[in-house]
XYZ file of C-alpha atoms in Angstrom:
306
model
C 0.000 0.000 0.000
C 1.398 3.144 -1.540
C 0.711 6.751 -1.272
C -1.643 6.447 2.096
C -2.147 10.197 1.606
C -3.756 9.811 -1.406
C -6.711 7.398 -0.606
C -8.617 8.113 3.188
C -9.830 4.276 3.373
C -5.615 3.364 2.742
C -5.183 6.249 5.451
C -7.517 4.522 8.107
C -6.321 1.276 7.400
C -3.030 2.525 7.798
C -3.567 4.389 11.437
C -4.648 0.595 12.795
C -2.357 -1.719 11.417
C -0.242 -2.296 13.740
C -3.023 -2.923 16.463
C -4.420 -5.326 13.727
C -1.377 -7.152 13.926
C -1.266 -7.321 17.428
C -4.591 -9.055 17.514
C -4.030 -11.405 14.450
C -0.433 -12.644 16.699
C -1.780 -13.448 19.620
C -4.254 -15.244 18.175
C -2.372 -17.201 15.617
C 1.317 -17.087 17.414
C 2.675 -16.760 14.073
C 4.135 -13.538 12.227
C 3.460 -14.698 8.927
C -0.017 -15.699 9.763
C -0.888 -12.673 11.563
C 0.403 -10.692 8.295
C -2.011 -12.714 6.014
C -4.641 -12.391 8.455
C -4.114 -8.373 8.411
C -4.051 -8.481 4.402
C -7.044 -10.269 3.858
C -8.659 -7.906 6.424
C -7.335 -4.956 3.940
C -9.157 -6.747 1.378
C -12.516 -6.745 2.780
C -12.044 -3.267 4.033
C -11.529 -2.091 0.312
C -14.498 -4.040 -0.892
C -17.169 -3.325 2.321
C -19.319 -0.572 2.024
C -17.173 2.311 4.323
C -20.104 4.739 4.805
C -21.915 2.150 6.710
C -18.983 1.761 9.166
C -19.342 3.753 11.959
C -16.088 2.613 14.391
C -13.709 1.556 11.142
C -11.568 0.704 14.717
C -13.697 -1.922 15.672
C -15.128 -3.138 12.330
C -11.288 -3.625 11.952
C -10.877 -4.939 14.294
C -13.510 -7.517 14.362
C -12.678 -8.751 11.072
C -9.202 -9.334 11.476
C -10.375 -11.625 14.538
C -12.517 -13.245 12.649
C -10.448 -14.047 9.639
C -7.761 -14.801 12.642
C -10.067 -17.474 13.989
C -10.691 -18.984 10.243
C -7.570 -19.606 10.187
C -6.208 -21.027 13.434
C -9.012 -23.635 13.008
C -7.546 -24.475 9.353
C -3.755 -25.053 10.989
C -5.399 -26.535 13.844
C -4.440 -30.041 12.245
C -1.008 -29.248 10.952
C -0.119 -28.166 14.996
C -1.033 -31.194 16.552
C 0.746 -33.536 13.680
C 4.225 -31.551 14.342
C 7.380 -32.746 15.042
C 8.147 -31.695 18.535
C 7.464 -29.112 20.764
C 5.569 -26.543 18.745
C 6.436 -23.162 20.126
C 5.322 -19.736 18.408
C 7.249 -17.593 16.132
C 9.295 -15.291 18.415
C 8.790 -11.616 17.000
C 11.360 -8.576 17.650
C 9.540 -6.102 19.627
C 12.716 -4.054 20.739
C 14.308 -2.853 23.780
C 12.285 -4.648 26.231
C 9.040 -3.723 25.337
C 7.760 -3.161 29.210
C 6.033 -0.217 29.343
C 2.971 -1.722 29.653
C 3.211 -5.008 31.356
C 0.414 -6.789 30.699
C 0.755 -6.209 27.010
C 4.345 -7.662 27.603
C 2.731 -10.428 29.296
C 0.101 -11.437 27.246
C 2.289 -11.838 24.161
C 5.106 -13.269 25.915
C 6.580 -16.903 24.503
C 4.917 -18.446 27.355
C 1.265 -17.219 27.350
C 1.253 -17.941 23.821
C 2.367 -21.391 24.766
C -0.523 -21.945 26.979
C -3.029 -20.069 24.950
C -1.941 -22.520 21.670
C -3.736 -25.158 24.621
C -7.194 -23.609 24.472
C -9.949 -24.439 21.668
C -9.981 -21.527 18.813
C -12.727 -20.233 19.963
C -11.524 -20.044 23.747
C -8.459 -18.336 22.707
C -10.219 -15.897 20.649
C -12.465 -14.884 23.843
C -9.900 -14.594 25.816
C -7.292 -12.502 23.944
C -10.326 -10.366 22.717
C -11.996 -9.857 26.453
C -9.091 -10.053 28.899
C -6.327 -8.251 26.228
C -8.247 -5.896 24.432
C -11.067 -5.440 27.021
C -13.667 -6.207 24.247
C -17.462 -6.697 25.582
C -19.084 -10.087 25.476
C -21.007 -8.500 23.238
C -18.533 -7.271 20.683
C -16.606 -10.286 20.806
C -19.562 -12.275 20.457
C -20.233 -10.322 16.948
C -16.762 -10.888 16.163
C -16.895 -14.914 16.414
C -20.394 -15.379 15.357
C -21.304 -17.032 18.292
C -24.122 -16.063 20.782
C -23.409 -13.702 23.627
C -24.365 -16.705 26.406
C -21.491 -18.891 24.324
C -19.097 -16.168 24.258
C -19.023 -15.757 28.513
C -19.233 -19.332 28.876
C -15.984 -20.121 26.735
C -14.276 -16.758 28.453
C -14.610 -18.234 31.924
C -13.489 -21.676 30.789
C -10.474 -20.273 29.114
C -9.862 -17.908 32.033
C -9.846 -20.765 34.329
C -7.678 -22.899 32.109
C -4.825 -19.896 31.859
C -4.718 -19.316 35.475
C -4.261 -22.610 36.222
C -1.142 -22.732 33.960
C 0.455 -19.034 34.414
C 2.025 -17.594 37.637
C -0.111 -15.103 39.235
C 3.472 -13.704 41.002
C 6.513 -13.353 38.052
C 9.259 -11.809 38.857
C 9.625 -7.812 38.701
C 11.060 -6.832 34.725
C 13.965 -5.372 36.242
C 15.275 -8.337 37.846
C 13.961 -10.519 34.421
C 16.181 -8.244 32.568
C 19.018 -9.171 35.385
C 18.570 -12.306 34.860
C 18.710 -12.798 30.952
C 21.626 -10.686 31.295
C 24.027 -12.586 33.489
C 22.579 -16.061 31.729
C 23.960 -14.666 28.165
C 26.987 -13.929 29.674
C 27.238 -17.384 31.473
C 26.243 -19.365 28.754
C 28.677 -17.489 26.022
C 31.285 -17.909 28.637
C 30.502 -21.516 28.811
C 29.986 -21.093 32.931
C 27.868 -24.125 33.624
C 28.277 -22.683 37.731
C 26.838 -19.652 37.068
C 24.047 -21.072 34.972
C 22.971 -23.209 38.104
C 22.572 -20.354 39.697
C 19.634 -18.880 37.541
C 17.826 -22.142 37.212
C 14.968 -23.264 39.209
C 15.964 -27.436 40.305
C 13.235 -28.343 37.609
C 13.677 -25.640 34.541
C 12.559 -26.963 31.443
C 13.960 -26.462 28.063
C 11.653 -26.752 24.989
C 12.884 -27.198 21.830
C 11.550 -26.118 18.458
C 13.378 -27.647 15.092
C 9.973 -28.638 13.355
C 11.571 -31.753 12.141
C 14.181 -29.710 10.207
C 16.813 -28.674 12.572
C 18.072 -31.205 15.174
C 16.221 -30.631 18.253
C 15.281 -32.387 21.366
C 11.859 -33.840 20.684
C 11.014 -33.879 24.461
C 11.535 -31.182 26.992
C 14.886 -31.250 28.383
C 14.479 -31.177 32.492
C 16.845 -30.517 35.332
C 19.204 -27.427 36.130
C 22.387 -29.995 35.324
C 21.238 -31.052 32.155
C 20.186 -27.367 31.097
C 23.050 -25.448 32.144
C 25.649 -28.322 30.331
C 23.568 -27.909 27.288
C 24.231 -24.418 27.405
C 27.213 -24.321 28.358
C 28.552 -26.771 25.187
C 27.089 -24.156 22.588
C 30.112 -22.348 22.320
C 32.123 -25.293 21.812
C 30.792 -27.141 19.170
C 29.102 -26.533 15.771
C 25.372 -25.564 15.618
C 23.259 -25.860 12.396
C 26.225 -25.724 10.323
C 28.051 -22.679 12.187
C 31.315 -23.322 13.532
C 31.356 -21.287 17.786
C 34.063 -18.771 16.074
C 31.610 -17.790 13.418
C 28.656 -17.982 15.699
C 27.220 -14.758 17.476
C 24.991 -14.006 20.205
C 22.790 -10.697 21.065
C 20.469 -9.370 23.776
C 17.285 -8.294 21.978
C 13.722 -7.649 22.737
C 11.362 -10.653 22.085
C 7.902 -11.365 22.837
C 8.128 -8.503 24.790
C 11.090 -9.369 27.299
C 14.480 -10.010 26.994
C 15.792 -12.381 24.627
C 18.847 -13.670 22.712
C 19.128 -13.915 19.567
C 22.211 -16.382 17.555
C 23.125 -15.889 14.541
C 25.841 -17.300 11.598
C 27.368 -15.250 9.265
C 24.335 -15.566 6.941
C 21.190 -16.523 8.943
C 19.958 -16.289 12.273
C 19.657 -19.546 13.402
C 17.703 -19.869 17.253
C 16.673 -17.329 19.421
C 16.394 -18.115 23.211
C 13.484 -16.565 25.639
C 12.775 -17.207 29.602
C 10.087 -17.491 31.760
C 10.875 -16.790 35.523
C 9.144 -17.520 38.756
C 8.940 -15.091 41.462
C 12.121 -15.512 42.961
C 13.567 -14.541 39.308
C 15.083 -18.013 38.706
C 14.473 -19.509 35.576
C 11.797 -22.008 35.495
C 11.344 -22.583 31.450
C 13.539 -21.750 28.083
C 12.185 -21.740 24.685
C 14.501 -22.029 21.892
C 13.095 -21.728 18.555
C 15.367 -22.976 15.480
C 12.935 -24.018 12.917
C 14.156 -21.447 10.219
C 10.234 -21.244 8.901
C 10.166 -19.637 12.312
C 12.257 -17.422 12.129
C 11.637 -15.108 9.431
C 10.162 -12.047 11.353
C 13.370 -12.222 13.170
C 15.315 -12.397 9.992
C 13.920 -9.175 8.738
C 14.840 -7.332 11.320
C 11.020 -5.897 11.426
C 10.340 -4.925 15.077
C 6.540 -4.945 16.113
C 4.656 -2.705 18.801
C 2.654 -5.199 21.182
C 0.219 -2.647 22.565
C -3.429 -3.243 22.290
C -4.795 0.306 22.261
């Protein structure tokens, strides 16, 4: 889309695009399907009949949810036939995104985790009412379902996230801490040090999609973790010998995150998800290259859902 200025439906579209995206992600936990979820929202904006919209916001808004929800239930199949631990596609979303912490939060690598867990329509409910504060009537519009189905799958997916999220993380600040001393530790090959961040039963999940060399189970235990860490920077991963190999801090998901990369490609990135204490109870490390695209491109994203 070219020459916004020119065209006032390009312009509109244009003002709440990036809050389109930030729907179509959490809901999908995939750039590239949040992107075609967003275009074919652009599509039926330019066809619908504008001067019967009176919120272009939340017809917008609506649509891309619904289009959203179309197509999580088409991959639905396709997620539960993959090879290992499916995790979402990490996005850059710069510094460390915490202005707002519950937007950090809610499209962290581990609420989308648990929120992949939840029946389409459950997940749409919830990242529609307890994200973007919809109405249960709104979002009932949105999912063409009835306003009595729409509260009953909100409090079943409510339930079924608190049951699986900590209602006390640790502080950003000391996250930040954290992520910090483990990317020194684990570049420095420290396997002490890494102890010290781990919880006794941190878990490390694994995403090659069948095409990278992963772990197809979680990998459990502090020891285990930290000497898996620790080894990176001694031996050669996907292809990159450890002198050619380089690590970053970055923002991802909304927290801190490390990126690694060869001389050509990134190849993983690494996120964290702390308990209260701020030790490190679960790692996700993506390396599926179809994953890692929106990290490729350098494109960073805003997370807010205002």
């Amino acid at each position: 889309m070219t020459n916004l200025a020119a065209r006032p439906d390009q312009q509109v579209f244009h003002e709440h695009r990036r809050l389109l995206f930030s729907v179509a992600y959490r809901l999908l936990g995939s750039a590239a399907d949040a992107e075609d979820a967003v275009q074919d929202a652009w599509i039926k904006w330019s066809a619908a009949d504008r001067a019967q919209v009176a919120d272009p916001k939340a017809y917008l808004t609506r649509t891309v949810s619904n289009l959203a929800l179309e197509r999580l239930r088409s991959t639905r199949h396709k997620r539960e036939t993959y090879v290992g631990p499916w995790l979402p596609e990490p996005i850059l979303t710069g510094g460390d995104a915490s202005e707002i912490v519950t937007d950090a939060e809610s499209v962290s690598m581990a609420m989308l985790v648990v929120l992949e867990t939840l029946s389409p329509l459950e997940r749409a409910v919830f990242v529609l009412k307890e994200v973007f504060d919809f109405s249960h009537a709104e979002i009932a519009q949105a999912v063409e379902r009835s306003e009595a189905a729409v509260r009953q799958a909100a409090h079943r997916a409510r339930e079924h996230v608190q049951a699986r999220r900590s209602r006390f993380a640790a502080a950003r600040s000391r996250q930040r801490e954290a992520t910090e001393r483990f990317f020194a530790a684990a570049t420095g090959g420290d396997v002490n040090a890494l102890m010290e961040l781990l919880s006794p039963d941190v878990a490390l999940w694994t995403d090659g999609g069948g095409k990278v060399r992963q772990a197809l189970r979680p990998v459990v235990g502090a020891a285990t973790v930290a000497a898996w860490f620790a080894a990176i920077g001694t031996v050669t991963y996907r292809g990159v010998d450890p002198a050619d190999m380089n690590a970053r801090l970055v923002g991802i998901n909304g927290a801190p995150g490390i990126v690694c990369s060869g001389p050509e490609r990134v190849i993983a990135t690494v996120t964290f998800d702390f308990d209260a204490d701020g030790r490190i109870t679960a790692i996700h490390n993506v390396a599926n290259p179809d994953k890692l695209k929106a990290v490729t491109d350098g494109t960073t994203h805003g997370i807010g859902t205002r």
